[in-house]
Amino acid sequence: MSAQASKLTVYFGERARVEGHLLADVLLDLYARRSIRLSVLMRGIQGFGAKQRLRSDRLLTLSEDLPLMAIAIDTEQRIDALAREVGAFGASGLLTVERASFPERDGGIANAGESGSEQRPSSSKMGVPQSSQLKLTVCVGRHERSDGEPAFVRICGLLHKAGVAGATVLLGVDGMIAGARRRARFLARNQGVPMLVVSFGEAATIERALDSIAEKLPSALFLIERAHVHKRDGRLLPSTSPSDDVSSDNSDAAAKLTVITSEAANHKGRPLYLELIGRLREQGAAGATSLRGVWGFHGSHAPHGDRLLSLRRHVPVITELIDTPGRIDELFAIVDELTDEAGLVTRELVPVCGPLSGRVAL
């Protein structure tokens, strides 16, 4: 049988509050009370929202209000109800809901992101659909290991071996896996705090990698979403227009561009991700957030992280830009220019997108 899922993502500032309480705490406490299957809070390094206010970890005064991203994943019905509750908070921020699927062993799933679609056969043990490019997210706990090495390192190795286009490992600072709440703290090992391995690729490569990962890490949680790999290492790939993915009668729909580069990558002498955020902000984009990974790869480059005694950080940076499909088409010119030599650019449909300052219609 199919295993449809939804992902709720809330983008907001670290100082955002609801009735005197930090929005981050309110969200994660709510997810815990609702026993959401998976929740993760991540801290960004650069970003801005609809009010065009820059948040950055590069200046002390700005680093006190870093961009945050809170993700909750569960069944469609539970996430839709949760989104309505969160959308009524009246706080400053952006809420999105994206459709997805939980792959199941010996089960098979409906096409990722297509609620109610007819189930298609698949040769994969995990039931991965064969007809599209996909985004695979794997969640494991910090310090989890597989065959003597960190689980995230093993996962990236298996993704790379399978030929996946790219993967980025993101650390959570709070969250819940299968009902167990874990929060990162100073002077602690932070065992079990959620971390995400986010990857993109053709369905066949995702299938190979997913089956291998499930064999090595049976306790990991998986999520499949539809996505298009639009550009890789400076080369445009065949793809449809973002607007082609959006139903004309869905006025709430948006599109998301994801740009993955190395933190060490520069454009005309300036860190590429900083230039990207700056240029998008100058053009009045609705919002963008950059997160620093701890490990990853794109293209044929081997998985890697920081290098010992290196003055430049060789870790991936993932930047998410969300706007209307038409504006995404316009803003892609900036992304295309800045990724003329390196990077991975993907595009996804965001069927529900709205501010936290009013109720979100689903």
Short mmCIF file of C-alpha atoms in Angstrom, two decimals:
data_model
loop_
_atom_site.label_atom_id
_atom_site.label_comp_id
_atom_site.label_asym_id
_atom_site.label_seq_id
_atom_site.Cartn_x
_atom_site.Cartn_y
_atom_site.Cartn_z
CA MET A 1 0.00 0.00 0.00
CA SER A 2 1.08 3.61 -0.49
CA ALA A 3 2.60 5.66 2.32
CA GLN A 4 1.84 9.29 1.59
CA ALA A 5 3.49 11.96 3.71
CA SER A 6 3.81 15.74 3.98
CA LYS A 7 6.60 18.04 5.11
CA LEU A 8 5.89 21.27 6.97
CA THR A 9 8.73 23.81 6.93
CA VAL A 10 8.71 27.08 8.89
CA TYR A 11 11.31 29.78 8.08
CA PHE A 12 11.77 32.46 10.75
CA GLY A 13 14.27 34.48 12.76
CA GLU A 14 15.90 33.31 15.98
CA ARG A 15 14.32 36.18 17.94
CA ALA A 16 10.75 35.53 16.70
CA ARG A 17 8.30 35.12 19.58
CA VAL A 18 4.74 33.97 20.23
CA GLU A 19 3.06 35.36 23.35
CA GLY A 20 6.43 36.08 24.94
CA HIS A 21 7.98 32.68 24.12
CA LEU A 22 10.59 31.95 21.46
CA LEU A 23 8.87 30.65 18.34
CA ALA A 24 11.53 27.91 18.02
CA ASP A 25 10.61 26.50 21.44
CA VAL A 26 6.88 26.87 20.79
CA LEU A 27 7.14 24.95 17.49
CA LEU A 28 9.30 22.10 18.77
CA ASP A 29 7.22 21.75 21.94
CA LEU A 30 4.08 21.59 19.79
CA TYR A 31 5.60 18.94 17.52
CA ALA A 32 6.53 16.90 20.59
CA ARG A 33 3.02 17.17 22.08
CA ARG A 34 1.51 16.07 18.77
CA SER A 35 4.00 13.14 18.58
CA ILE A 36 5.09 14.13 15.09
CA ARG A 37 7.05 11.32 13.47
CA LEU A 38 10.10 13.49 12.66
CA SER A 39 10.94 17.09 13.52
CA VAL A 40 14.21 18.97 13.12
CA LEU A 41 15.25 22.53 13.96
CA MET A 42 18.23 23.87 11.99
CA ARG A 43 20.15 27.14 12.31
CA GLY A 44 21.06 29.00 9.12
CA ILE A 45 24.14 31.15 8.49
CA GLN A 46 22.68 33.80 6.16
CA GLY A 47 19.25 34.77 4.93
CA PHE A 48 16.37 37.21 4.62
CA GLY A 49 12.58 37.12 4.47
CA ALA A 50 9.73 39.12 2.96
CA LYS A 51 10.76 42.26 4.89
CA GLN A 52 14.23 42.00 3.27
CA ARG A 53 15.98 42.09 6.66
CA LEU A 54 19.37 40.40 6.44
CA ARG A 55 20.34 37.83 9.09
CA SER A 56 23.96 36.63 9.14
CA ASP A 57 26.52 34.85 11.29
CA ARG A 58 29.31 37.03 9.91
CA LEU A 59 28.61 40.13 12.04
CA LEU A 60 28.08 39.97 15.79
CA THR A 61 25.03 42.26 15.80
CA LEU A 62 23.32 40.23 13.06
CA SER A 63 24.36 36.83 14.40
CA GLU A 64 22.09 37.34 17.40
CA ASP A 65 19.09 36.76 15.14
CA LEU A 66 20.09 33.98 12.74
CA PRO A 67 17.62 32.45 10.29
CA LEU A 68 16.04 29.23 11.55
CA MET A 69 14.27 26.42 9.73
CA ALA A 70 11.90 24.04 11.54
CA ILE A 71 10.80 20.90 9.68
CA ALA A 72 8.01 18.49 10.67
CA ILE A 73 7.24 15.30 8.73
CA ASP A 74 4.26 12.98 9.14
CA THR A 75 1.14 11.82 7.29
CA GLU A 76 -0.73 14.29 5.09
CA GLN A 77 -3.69 14.55 7.47
CA ARG A 78 -1.56 15.22 10.56
CA ILE A 79 0.68 17.78 8.81
CA ASP A 80 -2.29 19.62 7.27
CA ALA A 81 -3.87 19.96 10.74
CA LEU A 82 -0.51 21.02 12.20
CA ALA A 83 -0.01 23.63 9.46
CA ARG A 84 -3.36 25.24 10.25
CA GLU A 85 -2.42 25.43 13.92
CA VAL A 86 1.02 26.90 13.21
CA GLY A 87 -0.43 29.29 10.62
CA ALA A 88 -2.63 30.85 13.28
CA PHE A 89 0.31 31.85 15.52
CA GLY A 90 0.47 35.36 14.10
CA ALA A 91 4.29 35.38 14.20
CA SER A 92 6.71 36.69 11.59
CA GLY A 93 7.87 34.02 9.17
CA LEU A 94 6.99 31.79 6.23
CA LEU A 95 5.22 28.42 6.22
CA THR A 96 5.32 25.85 3.42
CA VAL A 97 3.81 22.38 2.97
CA GLU A 98 5.24 19.93 0.43
CA ARG A 99 3.89 16.50 -0.52
CA ALA A 100 6.12 13.47 -0.20
CA SER A 101 6.18 9.71 0.45
CA PHE A 102 7.60 7.35 3.04
CA PRO A 103 9.31 4.46 1.20
CA GLU A 104 8.42 1.08 2.72
CA ARG A 105 10.19 -2.22 2.43
CA ASP A 106 8.36 -4.78 0.31
CA GLY A 107 5.56 -2.26 0.00
CA GLY A 108 5.82 0.24 -2.83
CA ILE A 109 4.66 3.82 -2.74
CA ALA A 110 2.63 6.13 -4.90
CA ASN A 111 4.55 8.67 -6.98
CA ALA A 112 6.32 11.02 -4.61
CA GLY A 113 4.36 14.18 -4.05
CA GLU A 114 1.21 12.95 -5.86
CA SER A 115 -1.48 12.35 -3.28
CA GLY A 116 -3.95 9.66 -4.27
CA SER A 117 -2.10 8.65 -7.44
CA GLU A 118 -2.24 5.11 -8.65
CA GLN A 119 0.52 2.92 -7.28
CA ARG A 120 3.14 1.89 -9.84
CA PRO A 121 5.19 -1.30 -9.68
CA SER A 122 8.81 -1.10 -8.71
CA SER A 123 11.64 -3.58 -8.46
CA SER A 124 13.11 -1.76 -5.46
CA LYS A 125 12.77 -3.32 -2.02
CA MET A 126 11.95 0.17 -0.78
CA GLY A 127 9.37 0.79 -3.52
CA VAL A 128 10.95 3.87 -5.14
CA PRO A 129 9.03 5.21 -8.18
CA GLN A 130 10.92 4.93 -11.46
CA SER A 131 9.50 7.82 -13.46
CA SER A 132 11.15 11.03 -12.23
CA GLN A 133 14.04 12.78 -10.58
CA LEU A 134 13.76 12.64 -6.83
CA LYS A 135 14.92 14.16 -3.58
CA LEU A 136 15.83 11.69 -0.85
CA THR A 137 16.15 12.78 2.78
CA VAL A 138 17.66 10.37 5.31
CA CYS A 139 17.43 11.13 9.03
CA VAL A 140 19.78 9.59 11.59
CA GLY A 141 21.00 10.61 15.04
CA ARG A 142 24.30 12.32 15.74
CA HIS A 143 27.08 9.88 16.62
CA GLU A 144 25.16 6.97 15.11
CA ARG A 145 27.62 4.60 13.43
CA SER A 146 27.64 1.97 10.72
CA ASP A 147 30.47 -0.55 10.29
CA GLY A 148 32.74 1.52 12.50
CA GLU A 149 32.29 4.92 10.81
CA PRO A 150 29.83 7.80 11.33
CA ALA A 151 26.44 7.00 9.83
CA PHE A 152 26.35 10.20 7.78
CA VAL A 153 29.73 9.38 6.23
CA ARG A 154 28.53 5.90 5.31
CA ILE A 155 25.30 7.29 3.84
CA CYS A 156 27.14 9.83 1.67
CA GLY A 157 29.51 7.12 0.48
CA LEU A 158 26.62 4.91 -0.60
CA LEU A 159 24.87 7.84 -2.30
CA HIS A 160 28.04 8.76 -4.17
CA LYS A 161 28.67 5.15 -5.22
CA ALA A 162 25.11 4.90 -6.58
CA GLY A 163 25.65 7.95 -8.80
CA VAL A 164 23.36 10.40 -6.99
CA ALA A 165 23.82 14.01 -8.21
CA GLY A 166 24.70 15.40 -4.78
CA ALA A 167 24.16 15.18 -1.03
CA THR A 168 24.48 17.54 1.95
CA VAL A 169 24.59 16.64 5.66
CA LEU A 170 22.77 19.15 7.89
CA LEU A 171 22.98 19.18 11.71
CA GLY A 172 19.85 19.72 13.75
CA VAL A 173 19.96 21.62 17.03
CA ASP A 174 16.65 20.25 18.31
CA GLY A 175 14.10 17.72 17.14
CA MET A 176 12.39 14.41 17.53
CA ILE A 177 12.86 11.01 15.85
CA ALA A 178 10.14 8.39 16.27
CA GLY A 179 8.77 10.06 19.41
CA ALA A 180 12.09 10.70 21.20
CA ARG A 181 12.92 14.42 21.74
CA ARG A 182 16.60 15.34 21.49
CA ARG A 183 18.06 18.84 21.95
CA ALA A 184 21.68 19.85 21.38
CA ARG A 185 23.41 21.34 24.43
CA PHE A 186 26.85 22.73 25.20
CA LEU A 187 29.30 20.36 26.90
CA ALA A 188 27.25 17.32 25.87
CA ARG A 189 27.76 14.54 23.32
CA ASN A 190 24.30 15.29 21.89
CA GLN A 191 23.74 11.65 21.15
CA GLY A 192 20.65 11.15 19.01
CA VAL A 193 20.05 14.79 18.02
CA PRO A 194 18.60 14.53 14.49
CA MET A 195 20.73 15.19 11.43
CA LEU A 196 19.55 15.12 7.81
CA VAL A 197 21.29 13.85 4.68
CA VAL A 198 19.57 15.60 1.76
CA SER A 199 20.29 14.23 -1.74
CA PHE A 200 19.04 14.62 -5.31
CA GLY A 201 19.22 12.33 -8.34
CA GLU A 202 17.51 10.17 -10.93
CA ALA A 203 14.99 7.70 -9.52
CA ALA A 204 17.16 4.73 -10.49
CA THR A 205 20.18 6.07 -8.60
CA ILE A 206 18.06 7.01 -5.60
CA GLU A 207 16.62 3.48 -5.60
CA ARG A 208 20.06 1.85 -5.58
CA ALA A 209 21.29 4.10 -2.80
CA LEU A 210 18.16 3.77 -0.69
CA ASP A 211 18.20 -0.01 -0.71
CA SER A 212 21.90 -0.03 0.29
CA ILE A 213 21.39 2.51 3.08
CA ALA A 214 18.40 0.61 4.46
CA GLU A 215 20.52 -2.57 4.65
CA LYS A 216 23.29 -0.77 6.58
CA LEU A 217 21.08 1.48 8.73
CA PRO A 218 17.69 -0.16 9.26
CA SER A 219 16.76 2.41 11.94
CA ALA A 220 17.11 5.40 9.59
CA LEU A 221 14.02 7.33 8.50
CA PHE A 222 13.53 8.11 4.80
CA LEU A 223 11.48 10.65 2.85
CA ILE A 224 11.03 10.85 -0.93
CA GLU A 225 10.00 14.06 -2.77
CA ARG A 226 9.76 15.08 -6.40
CA ALA A 227 12.52 17.41 -7.63
CA HIS A 228 14.29 18.43 -10.84
CA VAL A 229 18.08 18.63 -11.04
CA HIS A 230 18.37 21.77 -13.16
CA LYS A 231 22.12 22.48 -13.25
CA ARG A 232 25.23 20.55 -12.28
CA ASP A 233 28.87 21.73 -12.27
CA GLY A 234 28.11 24.68 -14.52
CA ARG A 235 26.08 22.70 -17.06
CA LEU A 236 22.34 23.18 -17.62
CA LEU A 237 20.39 19.93 -17.77
CA PRO A 238 17.13 19.26 -19.68
CA SER A 239 14.22 20.24 -17.47
CA THR A 240 10.77 21.77 -17.52
CA SER A 241 10.00 25.33 -16.45
CA PRO A 242 9.10 25.73 -12.78
CA SER A 243 5.72 27.15 -13.83
CA ASP A 244 4.93 23.93 -15.72
CA ASP A 245 4.75 22.12 -12.37
CA VAL A 246 2.11 24.41 -10.89
CA SER A 247 -1.61 24.02 -11.41
CA SER A 248 -3.19 27.23 -12.71
CA ASP A 249 -5.97 27.05 -10.11
CA ASN A 250 -3.61 26.89 -7.13
CA SER A 251 -2.92 30.52 -6.23
CA ASP A 252 -1.04 29.51 -3.05
CA ALA A 253 1.53 27.44 -4.94
CA ALA A 254 5.15 28.51 -5.04
CA ALA A 255 8.43 27.09 -6.30
CA LYS A 256 11.76 26.48 -4.59
CA LEU A 257 15.26 26.68 -6.02
CA THR A 258 18.00 24.93 -4.04
CA VAL A 259 21.63 25.85 -4.71
CA ILE A 260 24.39 23.67 -3.25
CA THR A 261 27.99 24.85 -3.36
CA SER A 262 31.14 24.64 -1.25
CA GLU A 263 31.63 27.30 1.40
CA ALA A 264 35.08 27.78 -0.14
CA ALA A 265 33.60 28.55 -3.59
CA ASN A 266 34.03 32.17 -4.68
CA HIS A 267 32.56 34.40 -7.35
CA LYS A 268 34.86 37.29 -8.29
CA GLY A 269 36.67 37.03 -4.96
CA ARG A 270 33.58 36.85 -2.71
CA PRO A 271 32.04 33.72 -1.14
CA LEU A 272 29.50 32.49 -3.67
CA TYR A 273 26.68 31.91 -1.21
CA LEU A 274 27.06 35.45 0.19
CA GLU A 275 26.97 36.91 -3.30
CA LEU A 276 23.89 34.83 -4.06
CA ILE A 277 21.98 36.00 -0.97
CA GLY A 278 23.02 39.61 -1.61
CA ARG A 279 21.96 39.61 -5.25
CA LEU A 280 18.63 37.91 -4.54
CA ARG A 281 17.92 40.44 -1.79
CA GLU A 282 18.75 43.36 -4.11
CA GLN A 283 16.20 42.02 -6.60
CA GLY A 284 13.48 41.81 -3.95
CA ALA A 285 13.16 38.02 -3.78
CA ALA A 286 10.52 36.80 -1.31
CA GLY A 287 13.08 35.05 0.87
CA ALA A 288 16.22 32.90 0.92
CA THR A 289 18.10 30.93 3.59
CA SER A 290 21.60 29.43 3.58
CA LEU A 291 22.58 26.51 5.83
CA ARG A 292 26.09 25.17 6.39
CA GLY A 293 26.55 21.43 6.01
CA VAL A 294 29.18 19.32 7.75
CA TRP A 295 29.79 16.78 4.99
CA GLY A 296 28.66 16.10 1.45
CA PHE A 297 29.41 16.11 -2.27
CA HIS A 298 28.03 17.07 -5.66
CA GLY A 299 28.80 15.64 -9.06
CA SER A 300 31.84 13.40 -9.31
CA HIS A 301 33.59 15.05 -6.35
CA ALA A 302 34.24 12.62 -3.50
CA PRO A 303 32.32 13.19 -0.24
CA HIS A 304 34.23 15.57 2.02
CA GLY A 305 34.05 18.02 4.91
CA ASP A 306 36.55 20.33 6.59
CA ARG A 307 40.20 19.65 5.86
CA LEU A 308 42.70 19.55 8.71
CA LEU A 309 44.76 22.78 9.00
CA SER A 310 42.88 24.33 6.05
CA LEU A 311 42.21 28.07 6.13
CA ARG A 312 39.09 27.67 3.97
CA ARG A 313 36.10 25.57 4.96
CA HIS A 314 35.44 22.82 2.43
CA VAL A 315 31.92 22.07 3.59
CA PRO A 316 28.74 22.34 1.51
CA VAL A 317 26.39 25.30 1.82
CA ILE A 318 22.78 24.80 0.77
CA THR A 319 20.71 27.89 -0.11
CA GLU A 320 16.92 27.68 -0.51
CA LEU A 321 15.03 30.36 -2.44
CA ILE A 322 11.21 30.36 -2.34
CA ASP A 323 9.04 32.62 -4.49
CA THR A 324 6.23 32.53 -7.04
CA PRO A 325 6.92 30.39 -10.13
CA GLY A 326 7.15 33.48 -12.33
CA ARG A 327 9.66 35.21 -10.05
CA ILE A 328 11.68 32.01 -9.78
CA ASP A 329 11.99 32.05 -13.58
CA GLU A 330 13.27 35.65 -13.42
CA LEU A 331 15.63 35.12 -10.48
CA PHE A 332 17.15 32.02 -12.04
CA ALA A 333 19.28 34.34 -14.20
CA ILE A 334 21.20 35.32 -11.04
CA VAL A 335 21.60 31.70 -9.95
CA ASP A 336 22.72 30.70 -13.46
CA GLU A 337 25.37 33.43 -13.55
CA LEU A 338 26.83 32.63 -10.13
CA THR A 339 26.96 28.85 -10.74
CA ASP A 340 28.70 29.13 -14.10
CA GLU A 341 31.53 26.84 -12.98
CA ALA A 342 30.37 24.77 -10.02
CA GLY A 343 27.41 23.86 -7.88
CA LEU A 344 24.18 21.87 -7.99
CA VAL A 345 20.86 23.62 -8.67
CA THR A 346 17.51 21.89 -8.15
CA ARG A 347 13.88 22.95 -8.37
CA GLU A 348 10.79 21.77 -6.50
CA LEU A 349 7.08 22.52 -6.36
CA VAL A 350 5.74 24.06 -3.13
CA PRO A 351 1.96 23.57 -3.31
CA VAL A 352 1.20 25.46 -0.06
CA CYS A 353 3.07 28.62 0.93
CA GLY A 354 2.00 31.47 3.21
CA PRO A 355 3.00 33.87 6.00
CA LEU A 356 2.69 32.98 9.67
CA SER A 357 0.88 36.29 10.19
CA GLY A 358 -2.42 34.81 8.98
CA ARG A 359 -4.22 31.49 8.68
CA VAL A 360 -2.90 29.22 5.95
CA ALA A 361 -5.48 27.63 3.63
CA LEU A 362 -4.94 23.96 2.77
#
